[in-house]
mmCIF file of C-alpha atoms in Angstrom:
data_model
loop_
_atom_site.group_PDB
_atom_site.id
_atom_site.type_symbol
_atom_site.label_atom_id
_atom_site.label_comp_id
_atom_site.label_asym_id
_atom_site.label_seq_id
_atom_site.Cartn_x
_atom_site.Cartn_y
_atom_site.Cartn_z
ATOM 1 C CA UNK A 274 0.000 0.000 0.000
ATOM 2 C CA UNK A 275 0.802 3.623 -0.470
ATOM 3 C CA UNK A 276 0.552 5.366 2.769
ATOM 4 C CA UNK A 277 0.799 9.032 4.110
ATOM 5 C CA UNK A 278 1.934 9.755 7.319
ATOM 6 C CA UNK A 279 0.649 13.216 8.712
ATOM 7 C CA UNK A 280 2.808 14.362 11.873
ATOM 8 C CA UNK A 281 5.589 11.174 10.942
ATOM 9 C CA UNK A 282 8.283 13.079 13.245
ATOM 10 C CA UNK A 283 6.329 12.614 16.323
ATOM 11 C CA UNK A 284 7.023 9.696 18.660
ATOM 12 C CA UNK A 285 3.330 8.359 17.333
ATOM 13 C CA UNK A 286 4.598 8.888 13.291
ATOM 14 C CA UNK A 287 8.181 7.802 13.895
ATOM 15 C CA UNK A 288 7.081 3.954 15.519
ATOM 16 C CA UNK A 289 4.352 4.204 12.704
ATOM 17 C CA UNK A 290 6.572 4.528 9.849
ATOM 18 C CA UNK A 291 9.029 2.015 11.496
ATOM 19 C CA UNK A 292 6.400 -0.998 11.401
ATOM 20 C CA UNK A 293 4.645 -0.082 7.911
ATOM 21 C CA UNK A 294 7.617 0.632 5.809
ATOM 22 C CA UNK A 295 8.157 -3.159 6.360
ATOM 23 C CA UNK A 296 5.434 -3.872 3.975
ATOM 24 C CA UNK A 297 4.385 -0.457 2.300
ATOM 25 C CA UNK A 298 5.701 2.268 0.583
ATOM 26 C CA UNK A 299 5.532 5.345 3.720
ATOM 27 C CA UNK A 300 5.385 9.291 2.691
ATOM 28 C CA UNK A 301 6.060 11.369 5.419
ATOM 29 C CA UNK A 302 4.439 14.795 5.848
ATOM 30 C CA UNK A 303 4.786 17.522 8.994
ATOM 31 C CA UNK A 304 4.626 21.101 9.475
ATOM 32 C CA UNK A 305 8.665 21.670 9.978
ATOM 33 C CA UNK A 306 9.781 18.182 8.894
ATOM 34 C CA UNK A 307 9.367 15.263 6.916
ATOM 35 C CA UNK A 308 9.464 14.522 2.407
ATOM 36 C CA UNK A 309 6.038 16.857 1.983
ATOM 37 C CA UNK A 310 5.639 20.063 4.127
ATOM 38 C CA UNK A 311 1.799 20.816 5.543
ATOM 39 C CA UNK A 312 0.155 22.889 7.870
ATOM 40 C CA UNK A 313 -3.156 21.014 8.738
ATOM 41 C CA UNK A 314 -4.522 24.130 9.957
ATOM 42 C CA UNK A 315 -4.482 25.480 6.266
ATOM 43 C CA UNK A 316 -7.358 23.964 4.338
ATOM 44 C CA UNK A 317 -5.093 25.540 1.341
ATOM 45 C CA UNK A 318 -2.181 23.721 2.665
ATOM 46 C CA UNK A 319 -4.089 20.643 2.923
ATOM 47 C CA UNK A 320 -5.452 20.323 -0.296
ATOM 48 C CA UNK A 321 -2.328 21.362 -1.915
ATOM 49 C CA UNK A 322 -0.474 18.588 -0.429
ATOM 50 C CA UNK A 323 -2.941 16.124 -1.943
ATOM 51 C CA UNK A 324 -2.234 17.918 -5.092
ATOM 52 C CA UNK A 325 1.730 16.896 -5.044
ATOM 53 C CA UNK A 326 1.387 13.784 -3.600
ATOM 54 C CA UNK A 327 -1.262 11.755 -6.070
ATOM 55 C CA UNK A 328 -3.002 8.672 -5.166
ATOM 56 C CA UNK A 329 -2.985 6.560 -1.951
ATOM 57 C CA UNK A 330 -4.625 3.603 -0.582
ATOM 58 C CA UNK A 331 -4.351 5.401 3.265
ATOM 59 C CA UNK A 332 -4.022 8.210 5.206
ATOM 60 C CA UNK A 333 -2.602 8.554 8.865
ATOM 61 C CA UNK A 334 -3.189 12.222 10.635
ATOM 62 C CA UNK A 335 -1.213 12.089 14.334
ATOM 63 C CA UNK A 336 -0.787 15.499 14.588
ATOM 64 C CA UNK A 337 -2.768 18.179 16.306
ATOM 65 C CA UNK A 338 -2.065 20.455 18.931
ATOM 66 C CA UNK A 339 -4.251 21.884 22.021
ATOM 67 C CA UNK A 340 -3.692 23.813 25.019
ATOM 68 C CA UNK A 341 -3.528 23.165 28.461
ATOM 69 C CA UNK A 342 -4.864 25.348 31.371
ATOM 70 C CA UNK A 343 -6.423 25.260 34.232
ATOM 71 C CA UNK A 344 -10.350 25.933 33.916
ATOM 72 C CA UNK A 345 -9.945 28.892 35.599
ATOM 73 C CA UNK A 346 -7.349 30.029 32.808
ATOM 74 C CA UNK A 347 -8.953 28.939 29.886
ATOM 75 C CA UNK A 348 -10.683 31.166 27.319
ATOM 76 C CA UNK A 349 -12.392 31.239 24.231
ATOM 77 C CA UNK A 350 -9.421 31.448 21.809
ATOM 78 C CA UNK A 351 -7.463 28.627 24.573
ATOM 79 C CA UNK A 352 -10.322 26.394 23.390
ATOM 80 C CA UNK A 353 -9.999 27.612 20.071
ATOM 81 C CA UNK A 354 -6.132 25.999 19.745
ATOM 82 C CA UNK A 355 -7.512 22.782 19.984
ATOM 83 C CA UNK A 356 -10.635 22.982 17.510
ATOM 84 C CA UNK A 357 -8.974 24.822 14.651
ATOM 85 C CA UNK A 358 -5.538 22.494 14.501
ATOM 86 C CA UNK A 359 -5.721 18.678 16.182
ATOM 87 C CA UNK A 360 -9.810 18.873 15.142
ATOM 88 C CA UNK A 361 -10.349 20.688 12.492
ATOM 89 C CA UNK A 362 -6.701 20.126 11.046
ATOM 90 C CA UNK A 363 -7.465 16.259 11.189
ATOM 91 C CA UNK A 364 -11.035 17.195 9.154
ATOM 92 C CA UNK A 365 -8.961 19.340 6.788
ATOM 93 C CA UNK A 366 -7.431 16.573 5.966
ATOM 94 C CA UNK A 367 -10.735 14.330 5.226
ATOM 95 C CA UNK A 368 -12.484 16.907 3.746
ATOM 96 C CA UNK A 369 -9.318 17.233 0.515
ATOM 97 C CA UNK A 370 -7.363 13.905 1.464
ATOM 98 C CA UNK A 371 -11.240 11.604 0.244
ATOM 99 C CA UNK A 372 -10.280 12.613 -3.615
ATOM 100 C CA UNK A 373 -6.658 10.844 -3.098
ATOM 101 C CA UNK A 374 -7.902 7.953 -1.572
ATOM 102 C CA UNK A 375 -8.132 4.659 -3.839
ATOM 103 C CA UNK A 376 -11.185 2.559 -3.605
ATOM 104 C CA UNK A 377 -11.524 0.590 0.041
ATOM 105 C CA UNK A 378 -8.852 3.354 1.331
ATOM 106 C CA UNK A 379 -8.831 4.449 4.759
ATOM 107 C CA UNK A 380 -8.286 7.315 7.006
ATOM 108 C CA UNK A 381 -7.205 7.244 10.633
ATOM 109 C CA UNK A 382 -7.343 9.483 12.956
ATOM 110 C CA UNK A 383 -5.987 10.350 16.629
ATOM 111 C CA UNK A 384 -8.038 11.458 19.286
ATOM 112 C CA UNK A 385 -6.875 10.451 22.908
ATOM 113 C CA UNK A 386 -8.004 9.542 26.302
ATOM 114 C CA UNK A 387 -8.938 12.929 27.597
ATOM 115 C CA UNK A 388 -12.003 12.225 25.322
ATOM 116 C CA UNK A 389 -13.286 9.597 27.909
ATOM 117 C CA UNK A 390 -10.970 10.351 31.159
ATOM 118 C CA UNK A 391 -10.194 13.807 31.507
ATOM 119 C CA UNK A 392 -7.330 15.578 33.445
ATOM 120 C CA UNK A 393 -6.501 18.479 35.432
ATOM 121 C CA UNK A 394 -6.268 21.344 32.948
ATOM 122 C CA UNK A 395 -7.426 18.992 30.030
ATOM 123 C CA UNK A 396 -10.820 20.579 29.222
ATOM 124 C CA UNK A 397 -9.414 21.786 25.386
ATOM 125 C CA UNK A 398 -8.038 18.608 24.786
ATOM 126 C CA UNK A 399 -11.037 16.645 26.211
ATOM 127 C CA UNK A 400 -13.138 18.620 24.181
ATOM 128 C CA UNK A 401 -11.129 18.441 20.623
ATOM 129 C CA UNK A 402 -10.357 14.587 21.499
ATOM 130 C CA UNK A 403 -14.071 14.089 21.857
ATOM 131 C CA UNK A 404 -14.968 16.315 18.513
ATOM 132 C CA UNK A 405 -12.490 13.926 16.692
ATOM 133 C CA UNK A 406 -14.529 10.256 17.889
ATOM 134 C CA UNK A 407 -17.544 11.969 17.294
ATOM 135 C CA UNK A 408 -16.747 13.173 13.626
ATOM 136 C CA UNK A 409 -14.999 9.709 12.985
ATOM 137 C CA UNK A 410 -18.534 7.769 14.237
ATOM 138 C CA UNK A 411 -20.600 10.177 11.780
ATOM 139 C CA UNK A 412 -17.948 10.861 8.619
ATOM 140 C CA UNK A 413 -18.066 6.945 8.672
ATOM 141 C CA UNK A 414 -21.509 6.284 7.372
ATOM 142 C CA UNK A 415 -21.071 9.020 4.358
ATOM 143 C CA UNK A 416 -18.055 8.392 3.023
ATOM 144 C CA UNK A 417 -18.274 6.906 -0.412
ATOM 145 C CA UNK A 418 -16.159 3.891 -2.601
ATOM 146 C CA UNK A 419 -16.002 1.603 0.677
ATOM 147 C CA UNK A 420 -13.433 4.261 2.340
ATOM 148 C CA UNK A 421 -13.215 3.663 5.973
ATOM 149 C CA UNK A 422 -12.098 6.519 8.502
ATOM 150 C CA UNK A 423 -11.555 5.266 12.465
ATOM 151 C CA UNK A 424 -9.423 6.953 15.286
ATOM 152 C CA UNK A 425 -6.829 6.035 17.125
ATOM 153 C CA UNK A 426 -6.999 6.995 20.972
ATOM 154 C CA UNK A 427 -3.581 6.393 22.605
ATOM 155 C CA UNK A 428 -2.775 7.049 26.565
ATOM 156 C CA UNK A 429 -0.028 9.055 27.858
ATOM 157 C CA UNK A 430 3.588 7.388 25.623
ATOM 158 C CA UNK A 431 6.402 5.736 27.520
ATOM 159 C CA UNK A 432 7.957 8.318 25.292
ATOM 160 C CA UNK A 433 6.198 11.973 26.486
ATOM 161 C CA UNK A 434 6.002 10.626 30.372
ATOM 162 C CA UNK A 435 9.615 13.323 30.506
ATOM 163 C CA UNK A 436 6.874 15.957 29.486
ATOM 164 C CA UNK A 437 3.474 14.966 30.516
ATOM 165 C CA UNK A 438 3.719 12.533 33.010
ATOM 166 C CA UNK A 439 2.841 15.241 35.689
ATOM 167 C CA UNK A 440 -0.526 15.098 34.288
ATOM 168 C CA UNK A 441 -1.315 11.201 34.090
ATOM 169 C CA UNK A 442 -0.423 10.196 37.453
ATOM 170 C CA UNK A 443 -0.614 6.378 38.299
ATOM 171 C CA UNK A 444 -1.356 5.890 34.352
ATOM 172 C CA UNK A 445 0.174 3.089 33.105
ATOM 173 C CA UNK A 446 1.808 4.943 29.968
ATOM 174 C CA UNK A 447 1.993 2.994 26.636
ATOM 175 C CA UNK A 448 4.773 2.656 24.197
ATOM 176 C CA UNK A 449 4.898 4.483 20.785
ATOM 177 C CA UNK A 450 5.324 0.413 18.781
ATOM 178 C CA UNK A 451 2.124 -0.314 20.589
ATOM 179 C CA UNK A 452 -0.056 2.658 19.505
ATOM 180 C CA UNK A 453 1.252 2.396 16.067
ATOM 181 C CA UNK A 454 -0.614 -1.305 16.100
ATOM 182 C CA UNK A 455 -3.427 0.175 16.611
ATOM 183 C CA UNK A 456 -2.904 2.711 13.353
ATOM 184 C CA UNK A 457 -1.668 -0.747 11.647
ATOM 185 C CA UNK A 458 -5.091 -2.315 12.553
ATOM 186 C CA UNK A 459 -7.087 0.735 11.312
ATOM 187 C CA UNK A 460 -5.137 0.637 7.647
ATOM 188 C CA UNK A 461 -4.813 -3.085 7.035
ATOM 189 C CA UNK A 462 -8.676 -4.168 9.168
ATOM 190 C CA UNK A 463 -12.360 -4.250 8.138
ATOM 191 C CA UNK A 464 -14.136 -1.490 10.261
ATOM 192 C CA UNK A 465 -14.916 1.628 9.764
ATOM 193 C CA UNK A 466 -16.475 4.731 12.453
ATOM 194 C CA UNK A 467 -14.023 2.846 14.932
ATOM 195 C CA UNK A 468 -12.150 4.423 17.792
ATOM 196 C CA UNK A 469 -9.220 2.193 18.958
ATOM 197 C CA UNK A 470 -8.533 2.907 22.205
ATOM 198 C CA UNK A 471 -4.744 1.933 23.358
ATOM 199 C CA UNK A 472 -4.580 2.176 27.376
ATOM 200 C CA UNK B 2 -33.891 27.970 43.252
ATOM 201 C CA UNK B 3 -32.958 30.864 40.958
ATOM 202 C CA UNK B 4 -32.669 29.285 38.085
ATOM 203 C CA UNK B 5 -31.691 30.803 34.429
ATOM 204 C CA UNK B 6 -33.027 28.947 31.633
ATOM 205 C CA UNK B 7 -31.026 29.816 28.426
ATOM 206 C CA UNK B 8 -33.040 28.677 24.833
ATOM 207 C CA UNK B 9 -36.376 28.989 26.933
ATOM 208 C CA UNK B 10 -38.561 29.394 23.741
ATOM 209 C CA UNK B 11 -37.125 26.057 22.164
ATOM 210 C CA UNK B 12 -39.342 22.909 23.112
ATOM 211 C CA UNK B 13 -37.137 21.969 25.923
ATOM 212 C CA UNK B 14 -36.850 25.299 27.237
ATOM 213 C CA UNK B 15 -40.658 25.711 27.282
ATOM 214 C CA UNK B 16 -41.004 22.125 29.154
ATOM 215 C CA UNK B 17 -38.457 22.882 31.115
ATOM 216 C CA UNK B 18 -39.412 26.048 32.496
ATOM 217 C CA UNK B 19 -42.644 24.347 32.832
ATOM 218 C CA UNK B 20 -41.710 21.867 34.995
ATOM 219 C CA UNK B 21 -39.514 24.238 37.301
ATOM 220 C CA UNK B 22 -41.907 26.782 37.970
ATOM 221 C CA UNK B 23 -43.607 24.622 40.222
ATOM 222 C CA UNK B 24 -40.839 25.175 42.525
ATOM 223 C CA UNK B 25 -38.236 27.769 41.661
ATOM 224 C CA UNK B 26 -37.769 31.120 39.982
ATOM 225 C CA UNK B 27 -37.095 30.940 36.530
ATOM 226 C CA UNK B 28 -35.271 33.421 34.417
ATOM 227 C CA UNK B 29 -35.488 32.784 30.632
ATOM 228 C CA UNK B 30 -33.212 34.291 28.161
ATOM 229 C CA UNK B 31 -32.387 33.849 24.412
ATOM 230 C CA UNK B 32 -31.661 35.056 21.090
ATOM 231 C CA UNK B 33 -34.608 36.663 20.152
ATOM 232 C CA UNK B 34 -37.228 36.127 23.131
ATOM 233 C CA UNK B 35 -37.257 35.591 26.903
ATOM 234 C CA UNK B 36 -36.604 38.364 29.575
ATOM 235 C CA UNK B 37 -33.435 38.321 29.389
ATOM 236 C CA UNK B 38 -31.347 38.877 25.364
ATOM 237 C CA UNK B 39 -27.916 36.899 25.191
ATOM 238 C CA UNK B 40 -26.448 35.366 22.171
ATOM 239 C CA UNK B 41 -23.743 33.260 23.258
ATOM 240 C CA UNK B 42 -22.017 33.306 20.437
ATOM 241 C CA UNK B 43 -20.873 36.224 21.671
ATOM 242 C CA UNK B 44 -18.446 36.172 25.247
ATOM 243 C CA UNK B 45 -19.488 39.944 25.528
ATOM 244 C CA UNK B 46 -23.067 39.186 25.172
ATOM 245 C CA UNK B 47 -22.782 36.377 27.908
ATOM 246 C CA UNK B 48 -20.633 38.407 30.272
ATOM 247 C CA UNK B 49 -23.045 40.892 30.041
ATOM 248 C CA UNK B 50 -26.037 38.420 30.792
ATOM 249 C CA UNK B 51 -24.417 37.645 33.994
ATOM 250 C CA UNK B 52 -23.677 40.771 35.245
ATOM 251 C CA UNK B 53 -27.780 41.656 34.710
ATOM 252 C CA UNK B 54 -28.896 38.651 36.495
ATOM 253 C CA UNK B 55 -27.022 38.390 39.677
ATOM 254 C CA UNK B 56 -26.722 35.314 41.847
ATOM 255 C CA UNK B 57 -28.052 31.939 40.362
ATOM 256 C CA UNK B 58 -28.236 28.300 42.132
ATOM 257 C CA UNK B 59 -28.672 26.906 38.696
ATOM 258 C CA UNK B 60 -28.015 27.186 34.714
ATOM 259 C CA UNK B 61 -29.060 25.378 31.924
ATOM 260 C CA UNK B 62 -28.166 25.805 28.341
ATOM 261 C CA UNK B 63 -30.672 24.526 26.045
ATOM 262 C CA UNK B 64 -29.911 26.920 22.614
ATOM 263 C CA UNK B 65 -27.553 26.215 20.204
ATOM 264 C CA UNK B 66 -27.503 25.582 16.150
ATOM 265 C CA UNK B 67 -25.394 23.099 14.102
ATOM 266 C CA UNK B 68 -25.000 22.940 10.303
ATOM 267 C CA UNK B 69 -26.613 19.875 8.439
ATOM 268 C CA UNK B 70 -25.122 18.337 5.399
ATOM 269 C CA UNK B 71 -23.762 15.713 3.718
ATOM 270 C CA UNK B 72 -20.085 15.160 4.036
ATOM 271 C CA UNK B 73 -19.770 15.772 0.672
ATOM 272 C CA UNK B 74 -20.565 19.208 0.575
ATOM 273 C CA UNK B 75 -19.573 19.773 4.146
ATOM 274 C CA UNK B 76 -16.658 22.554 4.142
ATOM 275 C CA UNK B 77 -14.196 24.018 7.160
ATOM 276 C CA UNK B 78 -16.914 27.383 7.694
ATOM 277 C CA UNK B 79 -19.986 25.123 7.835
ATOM 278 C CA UNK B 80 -18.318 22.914 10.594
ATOM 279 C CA UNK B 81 -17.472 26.388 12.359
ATOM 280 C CA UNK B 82 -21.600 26.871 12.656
ATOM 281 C CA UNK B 83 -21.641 23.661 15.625
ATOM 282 C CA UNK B 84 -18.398 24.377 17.118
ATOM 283 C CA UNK B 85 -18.939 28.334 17.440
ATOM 284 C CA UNK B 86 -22.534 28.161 18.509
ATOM 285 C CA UNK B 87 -23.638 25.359 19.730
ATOM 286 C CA UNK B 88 -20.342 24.420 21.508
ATOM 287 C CA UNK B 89 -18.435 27.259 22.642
ATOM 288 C CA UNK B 90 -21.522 29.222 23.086
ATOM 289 C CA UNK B 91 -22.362 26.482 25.685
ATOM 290 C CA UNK B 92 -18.628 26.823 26.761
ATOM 291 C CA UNK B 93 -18.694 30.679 27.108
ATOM 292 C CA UNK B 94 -22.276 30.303 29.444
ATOM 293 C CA UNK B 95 -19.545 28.142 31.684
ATOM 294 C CA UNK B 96 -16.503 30.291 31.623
ATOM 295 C CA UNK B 97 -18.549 33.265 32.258
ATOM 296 C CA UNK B 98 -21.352 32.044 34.709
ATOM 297 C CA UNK B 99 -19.324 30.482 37.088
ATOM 298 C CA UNK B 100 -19.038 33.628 39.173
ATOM 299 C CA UNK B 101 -22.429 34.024 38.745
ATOM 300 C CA UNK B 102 -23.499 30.381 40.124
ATOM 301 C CA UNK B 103 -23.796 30.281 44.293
ATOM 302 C CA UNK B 104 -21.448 27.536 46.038
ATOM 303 C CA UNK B 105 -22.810 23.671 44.899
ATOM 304 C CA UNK B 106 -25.111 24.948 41.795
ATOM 305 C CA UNK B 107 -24.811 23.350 38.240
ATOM 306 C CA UNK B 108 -24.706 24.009 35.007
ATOM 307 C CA UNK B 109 -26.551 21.682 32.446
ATOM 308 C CA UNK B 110 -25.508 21.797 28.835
ATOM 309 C CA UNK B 111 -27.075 19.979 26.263
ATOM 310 C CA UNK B 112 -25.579 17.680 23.757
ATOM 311 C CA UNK B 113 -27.335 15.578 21.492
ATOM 312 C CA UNK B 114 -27.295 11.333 20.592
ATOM 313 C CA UNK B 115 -25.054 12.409 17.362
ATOM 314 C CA UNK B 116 -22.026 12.455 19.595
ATOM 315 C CA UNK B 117 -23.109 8.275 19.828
ATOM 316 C CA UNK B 118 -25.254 7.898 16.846
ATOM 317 C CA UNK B 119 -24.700 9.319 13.706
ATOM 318 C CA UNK B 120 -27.048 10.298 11.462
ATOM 319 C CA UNK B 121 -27.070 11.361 7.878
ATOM 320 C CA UNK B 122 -25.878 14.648 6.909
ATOM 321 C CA UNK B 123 -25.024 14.632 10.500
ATOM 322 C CA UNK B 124 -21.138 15.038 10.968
ATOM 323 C CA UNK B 125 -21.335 19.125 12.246
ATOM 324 C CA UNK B 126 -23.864 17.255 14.711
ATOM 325 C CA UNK B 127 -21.903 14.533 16.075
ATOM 326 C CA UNK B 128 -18.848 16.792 16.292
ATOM 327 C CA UNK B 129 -20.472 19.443 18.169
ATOM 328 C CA UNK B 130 -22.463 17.436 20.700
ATOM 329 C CA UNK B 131 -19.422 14.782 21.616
ATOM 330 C CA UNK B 132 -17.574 18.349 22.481
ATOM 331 C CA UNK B 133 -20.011 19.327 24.688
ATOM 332 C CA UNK B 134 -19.633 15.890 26.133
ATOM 333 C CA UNK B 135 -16.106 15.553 26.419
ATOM 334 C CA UNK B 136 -16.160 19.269 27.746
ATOM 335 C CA UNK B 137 -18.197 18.616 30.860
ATOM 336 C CA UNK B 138 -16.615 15.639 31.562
ATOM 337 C CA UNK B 139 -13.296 17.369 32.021
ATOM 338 C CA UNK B 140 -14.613 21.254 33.359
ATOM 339 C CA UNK B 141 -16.463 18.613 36.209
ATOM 340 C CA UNK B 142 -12.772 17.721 37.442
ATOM 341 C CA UNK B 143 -11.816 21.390 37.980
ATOM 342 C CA UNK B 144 -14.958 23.479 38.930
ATOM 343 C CA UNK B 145 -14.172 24.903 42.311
ATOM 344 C CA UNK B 146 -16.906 25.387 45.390
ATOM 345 C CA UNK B 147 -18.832 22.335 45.003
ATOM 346 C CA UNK B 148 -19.974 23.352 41.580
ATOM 347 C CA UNK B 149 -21.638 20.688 38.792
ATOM 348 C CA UNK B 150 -22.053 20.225 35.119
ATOM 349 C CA UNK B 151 -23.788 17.250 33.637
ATOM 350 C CA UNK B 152 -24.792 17.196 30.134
ATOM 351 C CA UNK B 153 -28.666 16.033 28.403
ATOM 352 C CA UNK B 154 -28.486 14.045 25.227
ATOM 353 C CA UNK B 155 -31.517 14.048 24.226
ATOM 354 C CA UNK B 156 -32.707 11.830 20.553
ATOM 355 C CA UNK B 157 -35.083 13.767 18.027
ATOM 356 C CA UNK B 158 -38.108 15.467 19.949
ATOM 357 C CA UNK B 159 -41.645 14.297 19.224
ATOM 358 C CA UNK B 160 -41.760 18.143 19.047
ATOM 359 C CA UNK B 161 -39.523 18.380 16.303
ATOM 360 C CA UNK B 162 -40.443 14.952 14.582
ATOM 361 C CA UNK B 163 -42.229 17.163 11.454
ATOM 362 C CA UNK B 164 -38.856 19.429 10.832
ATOM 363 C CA UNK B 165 -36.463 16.901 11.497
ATOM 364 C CA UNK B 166 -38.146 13.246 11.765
ATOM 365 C CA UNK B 167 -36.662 11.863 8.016
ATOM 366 C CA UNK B 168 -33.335 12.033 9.615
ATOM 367 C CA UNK B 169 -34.353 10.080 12.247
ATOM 368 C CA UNK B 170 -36.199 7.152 10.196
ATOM 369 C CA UNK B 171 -36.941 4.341 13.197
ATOM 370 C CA UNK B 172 -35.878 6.170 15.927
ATOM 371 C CA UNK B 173 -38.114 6.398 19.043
ATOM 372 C CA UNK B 174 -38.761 10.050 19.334
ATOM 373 C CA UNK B 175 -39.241 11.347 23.125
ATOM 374 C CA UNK B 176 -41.336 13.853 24.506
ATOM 375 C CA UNK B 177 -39.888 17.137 25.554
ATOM 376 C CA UNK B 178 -41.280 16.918 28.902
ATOM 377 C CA UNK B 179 -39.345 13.785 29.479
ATOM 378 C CA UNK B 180 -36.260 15.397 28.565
ATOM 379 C CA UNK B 181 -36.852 18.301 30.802
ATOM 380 C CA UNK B 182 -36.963 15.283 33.593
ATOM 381 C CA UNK B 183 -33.259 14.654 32.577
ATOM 382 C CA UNK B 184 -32.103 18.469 33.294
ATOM 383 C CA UNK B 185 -34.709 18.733 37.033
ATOM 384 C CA UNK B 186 -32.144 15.222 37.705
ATOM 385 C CA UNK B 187 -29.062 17.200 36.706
ATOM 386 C CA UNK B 188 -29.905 20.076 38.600
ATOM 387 C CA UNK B 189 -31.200 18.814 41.597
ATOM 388 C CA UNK B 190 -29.336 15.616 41.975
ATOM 389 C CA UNK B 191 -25.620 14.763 43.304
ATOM 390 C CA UNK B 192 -23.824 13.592 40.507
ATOM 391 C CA UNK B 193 -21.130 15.729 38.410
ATOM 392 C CA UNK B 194 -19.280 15.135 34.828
ATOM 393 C CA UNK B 195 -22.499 13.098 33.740
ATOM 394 C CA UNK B 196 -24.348 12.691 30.686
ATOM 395 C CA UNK B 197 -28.195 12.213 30.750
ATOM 396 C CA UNK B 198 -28.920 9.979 27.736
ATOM 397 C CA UNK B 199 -32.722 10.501 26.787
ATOM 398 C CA UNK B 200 -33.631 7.895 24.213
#
């Protein structure tokens, strides 16, 4: 299969493209790094990447970015971080990337656990992690020429526990190679309007 | 209880405020009708709500509008519709009218059974209204002085079944009055960081 990699330099993209480019040809695309620049943020962006980068048979989005605050620090354009790039970067991407996809081709997606079990200052990533499984459910039934779209929901990484582990205390974090088997199962499985959670 | 109904004049509102009145003071504001004029679009418009009404034991948020269409001609702007209005208008009510709320009163959003079950032409929907879900789940963690927020995800409305009822083809519709049940539970009950399925 021919598959692009959205946000390939993150610990999420890296273990991805490490177990598919056994068996697949892997493109990698990121904002600052990676064989095809995009900003998922840019609907322009987005749609000229598909341009450059013809047909594939799947498409992986793990990037996205939200911000974290206390309640009591949040405000609208806080909340607004999280829709306009890791939700409506990752629909950006459906919206142009359904024209590149072959036949049976598939999107996933990431959301996260804050969608189901939130954290302190989590309420813009609950909410955009949510917003993701909730587009995935609905985007699933419409989509045409047997293309599938699920998301993947990961835990806090072995790998981001230096960063983040403040926030996910007694978690039991998971490793990058075992998220990226649940991207695997998305590409290479049968179901569509799926979220896969890995915790 | 002093309790501000927001999205009175919609069928839930009306039941709502119905129902209430038997015991509490009910303030009713919306767009267009209702004593009190707040769009909550706007964070102005809501700050200024809440510095009209003084003190309040309870709030409910029953207004907001979502764009339906099929995927196909779904586009970045008609996804904004759901997530400026009916999501972070329902987020601004919270940000603003917890200063307005006494120690252990609520807020009560509404969501919708998108966020679970999709419907056709439905992906703003689902989006919007597993937000609002994942929102209160996570603001419920850090509300200070005893303060709630449960959500009501109510199906389609046998008030609405003549506007709306082909998208719902099958579904059990249920009466506004026993979704208005669902919000007197929220507000008067113990629980916190709930959702109040109606269907």
């Amino acid at each position: 299969m021919r598959i692009l990699i959205i946000g390939a330099t993150g610990p999420i993209g890296r273990a991805l493209a490490e177990l598919l480019s056994i068996q697949h040809e892997i493109l990698k695309a990121g904002r600052s790094h990676g064989d095809f620049r995009v900003d998922i943020r840019d609907s322009e962006s987005v749609s000229q990447l598909f341009k450059e980068i013809g047909m594939l048979d799947a498409i992986v989005c793990a990037a996205g970015h939200v911000h974290f605050d206390p309640l009591d620090r949040m405000t609208p354009d806080k909340f607004q971080v999280g829709l306009q790039d890791k939700l409506m970067g990752q629909v950006n991407v459906v919206l142009s990337g359904q024209a590149a996809l072959n036949d049976g081709g598939s999107f996933t997606l990431t959301s996260g656990s804050l969608s189901e079990i939130p954290i302190r200052e989590g309420t813009g990533g609950s909410m955009a992690d949510a917003a993701v499984e909730g587009f995935v459910r609905a985007a699933a039934i419409e989509l045409p020429r047997g293309l599938r779209i699920n998301a993947v929901s990961p835990t806090i990484l072995e790998e981001s526990m230096e960063l983040y582990g403040h926030y996910f205390y007694g978690y039991e974090p998971v490793s990058a190679r075992r998220v990226a088997l649940a991207y695997a199962r998305s590409i290479g499985g049968p179901q569509t309007g799926q979220v896969y959670r890995v915790w």
